[in-house]
PDB file of C-alpha atoms in Angstrom:
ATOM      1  CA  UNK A1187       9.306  33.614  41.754  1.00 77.00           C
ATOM      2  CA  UNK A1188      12.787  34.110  40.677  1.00 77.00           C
ATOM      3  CA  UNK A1189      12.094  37.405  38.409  1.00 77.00           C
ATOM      4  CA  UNK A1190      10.016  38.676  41.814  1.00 85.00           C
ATOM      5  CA  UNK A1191      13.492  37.896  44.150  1.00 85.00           C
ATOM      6  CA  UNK A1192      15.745  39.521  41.479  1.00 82.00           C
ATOM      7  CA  UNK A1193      13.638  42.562  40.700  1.00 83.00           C
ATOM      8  CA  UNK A1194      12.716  43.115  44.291  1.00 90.00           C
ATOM      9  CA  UNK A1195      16.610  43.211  45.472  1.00 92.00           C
ATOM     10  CA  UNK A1196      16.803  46.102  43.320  1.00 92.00           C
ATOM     11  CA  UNK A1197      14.860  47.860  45.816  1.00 95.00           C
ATOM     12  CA  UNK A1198      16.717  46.461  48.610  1.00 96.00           C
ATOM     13  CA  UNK A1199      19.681  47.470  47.482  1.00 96.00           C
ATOM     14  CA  UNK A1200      18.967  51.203  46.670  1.00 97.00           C
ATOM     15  CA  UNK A1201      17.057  51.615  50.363  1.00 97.00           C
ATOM     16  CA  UNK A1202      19.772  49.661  52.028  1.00 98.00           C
ATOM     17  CA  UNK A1203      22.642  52.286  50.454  1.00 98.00           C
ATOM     18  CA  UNK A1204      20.214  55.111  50.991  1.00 98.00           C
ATOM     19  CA  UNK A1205      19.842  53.931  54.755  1.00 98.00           C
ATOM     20  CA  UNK A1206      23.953  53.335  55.412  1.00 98.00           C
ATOM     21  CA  UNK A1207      24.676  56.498  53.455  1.00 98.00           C
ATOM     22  CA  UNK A1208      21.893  58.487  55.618  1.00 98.00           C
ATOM     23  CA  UNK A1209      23.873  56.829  59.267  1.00 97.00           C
ATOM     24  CA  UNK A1210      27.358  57.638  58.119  1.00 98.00           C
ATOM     25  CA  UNK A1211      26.118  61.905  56.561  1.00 97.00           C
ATOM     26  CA  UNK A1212      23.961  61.890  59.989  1.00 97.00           C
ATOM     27  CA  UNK A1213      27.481  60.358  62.109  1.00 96.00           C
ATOM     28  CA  UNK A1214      29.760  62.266  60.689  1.00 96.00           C
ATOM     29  CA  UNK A1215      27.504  65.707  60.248  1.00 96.00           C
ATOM     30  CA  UNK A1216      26.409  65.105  64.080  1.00 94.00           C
ATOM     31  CA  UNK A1217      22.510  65.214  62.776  1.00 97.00           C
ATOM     32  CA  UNK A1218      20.172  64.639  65.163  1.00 97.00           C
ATOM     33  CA  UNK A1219      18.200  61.353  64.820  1.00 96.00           C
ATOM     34  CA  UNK A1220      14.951  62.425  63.752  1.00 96.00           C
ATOM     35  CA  UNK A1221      11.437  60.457  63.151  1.00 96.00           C
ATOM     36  CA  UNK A1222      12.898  60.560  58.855  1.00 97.00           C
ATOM     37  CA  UNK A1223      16.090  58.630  59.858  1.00 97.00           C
ATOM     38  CA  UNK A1224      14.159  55.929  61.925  1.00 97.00           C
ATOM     39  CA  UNK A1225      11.791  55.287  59.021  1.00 98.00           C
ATOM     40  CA  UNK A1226      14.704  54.655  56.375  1.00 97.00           C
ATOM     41  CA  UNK A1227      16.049  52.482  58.702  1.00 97.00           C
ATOM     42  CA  UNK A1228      12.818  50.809  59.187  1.00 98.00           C
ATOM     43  CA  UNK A1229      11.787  50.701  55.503  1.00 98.00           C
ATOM     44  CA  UNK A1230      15.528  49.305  54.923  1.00 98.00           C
ATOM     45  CA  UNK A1231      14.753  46.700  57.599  1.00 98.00           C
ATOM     46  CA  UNK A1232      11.099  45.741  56.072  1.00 98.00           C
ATOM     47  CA  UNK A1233      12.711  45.242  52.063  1.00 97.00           C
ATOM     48  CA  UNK A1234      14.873  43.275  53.400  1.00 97.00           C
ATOM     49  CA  UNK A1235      13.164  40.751  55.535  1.00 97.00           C
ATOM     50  CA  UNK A1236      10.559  40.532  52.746  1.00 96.00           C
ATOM     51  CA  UNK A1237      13.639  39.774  50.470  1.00 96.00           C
ATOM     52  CA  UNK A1238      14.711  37.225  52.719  1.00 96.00           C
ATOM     53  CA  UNK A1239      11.300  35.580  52.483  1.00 95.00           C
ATOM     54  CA  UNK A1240      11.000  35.846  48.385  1.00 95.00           C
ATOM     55  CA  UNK A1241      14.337  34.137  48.790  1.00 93.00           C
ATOM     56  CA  UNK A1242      13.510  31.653  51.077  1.00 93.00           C
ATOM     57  CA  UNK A1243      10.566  30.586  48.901  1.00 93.00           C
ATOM     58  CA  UNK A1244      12.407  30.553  45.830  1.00 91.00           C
ATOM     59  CA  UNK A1245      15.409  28.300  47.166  1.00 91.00           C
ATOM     60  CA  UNK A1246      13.465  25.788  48.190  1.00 92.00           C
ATOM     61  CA  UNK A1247      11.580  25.470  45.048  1.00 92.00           C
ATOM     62  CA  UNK A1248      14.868  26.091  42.743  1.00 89.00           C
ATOM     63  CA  UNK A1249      16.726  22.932  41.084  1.00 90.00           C
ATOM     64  CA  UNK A1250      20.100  24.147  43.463  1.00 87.00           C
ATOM     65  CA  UNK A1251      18.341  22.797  46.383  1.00 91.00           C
ATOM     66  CA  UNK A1252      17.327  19.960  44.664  1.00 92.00           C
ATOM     67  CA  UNK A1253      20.888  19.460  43.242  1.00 90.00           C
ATOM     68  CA  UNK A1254      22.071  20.346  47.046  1.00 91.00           C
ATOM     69  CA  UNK A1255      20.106  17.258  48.802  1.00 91.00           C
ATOM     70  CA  UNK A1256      21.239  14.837  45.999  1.00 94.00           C
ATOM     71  CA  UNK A1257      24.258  15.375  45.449  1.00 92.00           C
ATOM     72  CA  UNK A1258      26.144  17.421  47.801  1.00 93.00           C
ATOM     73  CA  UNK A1259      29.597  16.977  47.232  1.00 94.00           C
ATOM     74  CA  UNK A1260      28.837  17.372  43.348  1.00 93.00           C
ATOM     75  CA  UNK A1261      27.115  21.576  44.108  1.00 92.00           C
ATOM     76  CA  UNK A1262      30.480  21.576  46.751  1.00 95.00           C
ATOM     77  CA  UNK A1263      33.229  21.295  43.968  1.00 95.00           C
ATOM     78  CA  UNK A1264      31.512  23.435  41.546  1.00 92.00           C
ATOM     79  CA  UNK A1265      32.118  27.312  41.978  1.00 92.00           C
ATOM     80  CA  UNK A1266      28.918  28.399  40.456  1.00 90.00           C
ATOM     81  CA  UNK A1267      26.181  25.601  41.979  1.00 91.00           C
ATOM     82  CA  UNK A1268      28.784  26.232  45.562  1.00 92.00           C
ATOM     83  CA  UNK A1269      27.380  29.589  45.363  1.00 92.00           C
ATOM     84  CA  UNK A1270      23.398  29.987  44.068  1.00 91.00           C
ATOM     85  CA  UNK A1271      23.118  26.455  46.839  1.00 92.00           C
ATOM     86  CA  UNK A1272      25.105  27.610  49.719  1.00 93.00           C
ATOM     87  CA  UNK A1273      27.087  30.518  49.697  1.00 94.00           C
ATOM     88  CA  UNK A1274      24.060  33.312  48.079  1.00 94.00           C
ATOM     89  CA  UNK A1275      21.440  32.016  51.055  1.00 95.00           C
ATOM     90  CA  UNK A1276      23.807  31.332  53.818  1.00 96.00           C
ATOM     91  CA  UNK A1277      25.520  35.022  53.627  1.00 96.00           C
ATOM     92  CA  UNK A1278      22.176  36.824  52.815  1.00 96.00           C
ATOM     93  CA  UNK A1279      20.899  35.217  55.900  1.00 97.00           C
ATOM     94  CA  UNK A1280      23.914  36.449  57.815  1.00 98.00           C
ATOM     95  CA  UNK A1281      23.682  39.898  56.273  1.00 98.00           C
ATOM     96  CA  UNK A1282      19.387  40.227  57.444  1.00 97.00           C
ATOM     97  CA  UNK A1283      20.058  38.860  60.744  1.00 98.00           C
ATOM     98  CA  UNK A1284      23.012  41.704  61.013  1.00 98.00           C
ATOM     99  CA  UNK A1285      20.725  44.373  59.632  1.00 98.00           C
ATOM    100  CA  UNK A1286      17.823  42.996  62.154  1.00 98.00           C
ATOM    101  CA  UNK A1287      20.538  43.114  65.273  1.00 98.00           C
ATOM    102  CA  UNK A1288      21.163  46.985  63.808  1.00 97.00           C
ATOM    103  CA  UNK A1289      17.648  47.867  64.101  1.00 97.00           C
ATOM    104  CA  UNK A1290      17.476  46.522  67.749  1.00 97.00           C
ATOM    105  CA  UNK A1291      20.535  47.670  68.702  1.00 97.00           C
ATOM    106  CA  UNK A1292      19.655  51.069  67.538  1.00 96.00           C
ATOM    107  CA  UNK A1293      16.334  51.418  69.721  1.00 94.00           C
ATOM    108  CA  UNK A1294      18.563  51.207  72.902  1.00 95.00           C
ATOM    109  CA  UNK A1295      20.849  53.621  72.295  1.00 95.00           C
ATOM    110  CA  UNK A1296      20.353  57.220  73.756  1.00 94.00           C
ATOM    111  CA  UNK A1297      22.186  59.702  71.796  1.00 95.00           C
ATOM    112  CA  UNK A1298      22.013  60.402  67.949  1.00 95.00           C
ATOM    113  CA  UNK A1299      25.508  59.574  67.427  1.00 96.00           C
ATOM    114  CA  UNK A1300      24.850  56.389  68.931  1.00 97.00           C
ATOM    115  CA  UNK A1301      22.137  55.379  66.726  1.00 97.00           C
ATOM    116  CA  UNK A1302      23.518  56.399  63.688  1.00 97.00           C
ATOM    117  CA  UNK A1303      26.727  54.239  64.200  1.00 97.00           C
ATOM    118  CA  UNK A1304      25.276  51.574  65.536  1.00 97.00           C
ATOM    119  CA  UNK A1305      22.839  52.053  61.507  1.00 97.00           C
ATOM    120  CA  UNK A1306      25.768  52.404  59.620  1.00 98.00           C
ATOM    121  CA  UNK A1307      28.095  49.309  61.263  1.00 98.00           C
ATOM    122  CA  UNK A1308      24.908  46.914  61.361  1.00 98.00           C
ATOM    123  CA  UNK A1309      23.374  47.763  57.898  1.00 98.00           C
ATOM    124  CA  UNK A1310      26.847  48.578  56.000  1.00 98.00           C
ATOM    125  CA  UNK A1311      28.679  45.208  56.943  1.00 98.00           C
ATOM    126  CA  UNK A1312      24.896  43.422  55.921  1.00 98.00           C
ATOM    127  CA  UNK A1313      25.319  45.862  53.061  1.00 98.00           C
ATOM    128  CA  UNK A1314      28.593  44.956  52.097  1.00 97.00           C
ATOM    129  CA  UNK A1315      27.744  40.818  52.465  1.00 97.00           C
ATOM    130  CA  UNK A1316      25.042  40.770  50.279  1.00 96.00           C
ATOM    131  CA  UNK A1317      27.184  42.515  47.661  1.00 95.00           C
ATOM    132  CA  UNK A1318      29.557  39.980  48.161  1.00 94.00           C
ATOM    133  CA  UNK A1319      27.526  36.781  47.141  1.00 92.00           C
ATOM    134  CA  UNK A1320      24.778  38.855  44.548  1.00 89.00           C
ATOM    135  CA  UNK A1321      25.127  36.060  41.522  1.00 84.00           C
ATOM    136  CA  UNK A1322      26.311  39.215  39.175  1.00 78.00           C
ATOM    137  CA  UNK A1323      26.606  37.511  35.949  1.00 77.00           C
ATOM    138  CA  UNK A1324      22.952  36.156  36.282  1.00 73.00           C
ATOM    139  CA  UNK A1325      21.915  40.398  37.284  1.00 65.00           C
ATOM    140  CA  UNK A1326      23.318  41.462  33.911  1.00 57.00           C
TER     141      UNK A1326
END
C-alpha cells in the first residue's frame, strides 16, 4: 500500500501543476474557460481525492499510527515520526479539502477570469501544502 500512495502522488503532483499552471496561463492570457480547462480541474480534483484515500488507508495500517496512539509525546519530540504521524496527513488533508472548496467555488462563478482565479488560489495554495510536508528523503 505504501509503494501504491508514493507512486500514485507522482501523478497527483504532475496533474495538480498542470491544472494551477493551466488557471494562472488561462488568468493572465484572459482564455476563456472552456469544457478542456474544467476537465483538468476535475481530473486534478479526482487524483487527488483518490490520493487522499490510498493515504488514508495506508496511515492507519502504518507503524506511525501505531507509534502515534502509544506513545504520543514520544512521535511529538521527534522531527521525523512528528511528521510521517501528524504533520504529512494533517496538511494533505488541509491541502484536498482546499483543492475540493476550489472546485466548488469555481462552479459558481460566472466569468472565465473568475474561474480561473478562483483554480489557481484553491489548487496552488493545496499545491504548495502538499509540497511542503512530501517526506522528500523517503521520495529519493
Amino acid at each position: 500500500m505504501k509503494e501504491v500512495h508514493s507512486y500514485w502522488a507522482y501523478l497527483v503532483l504532475a496533474i495538480l501543476i498542470f491544472a494551477v499552471v493551466n488557471a494562472i496561463i488561462g488568468l493572465t492570457q484572459k482564455k476563456q474557460f472552456t469544457d478542456k480547462d474544467l476537465r483538468i480541474g476535475l481530473f486534478a480534483l479526482i487524483v487527488s481525492h483518490i490520493q487522499l484515500l490510498i493515504g488514508f488507508v495506508w496511515y492507519f495500517m502504518s507503524p506511525w499510527f501505531e507509534l502515534l496512539t502509544s506513545d504520543t509525546a514520544a512521535v511529538m519530540k521527534d522531527k521525523t515520526l512528528r511528521l510521517y504521524a501528524v504533520e504529512h496527513p494533517t496538511t494533505m488533508l488541509i491541502a484536498i479539502i482546499l483543492i475540493t472548496i476550489g472546485w466548488s467555488k469555481h462552479k459558481k462563478k460566472t466569468t472565465d477570469t473568475a474561474k480561473f482565479k478562483t483554480f489557481a488560489i484553491f489548487y496552488g495554495i493545496g499545491l504548495l501544502l502538499i509540497l511542503s510536508r512530501i517526506p522528500w528523503s523517503a521520495w529519493f
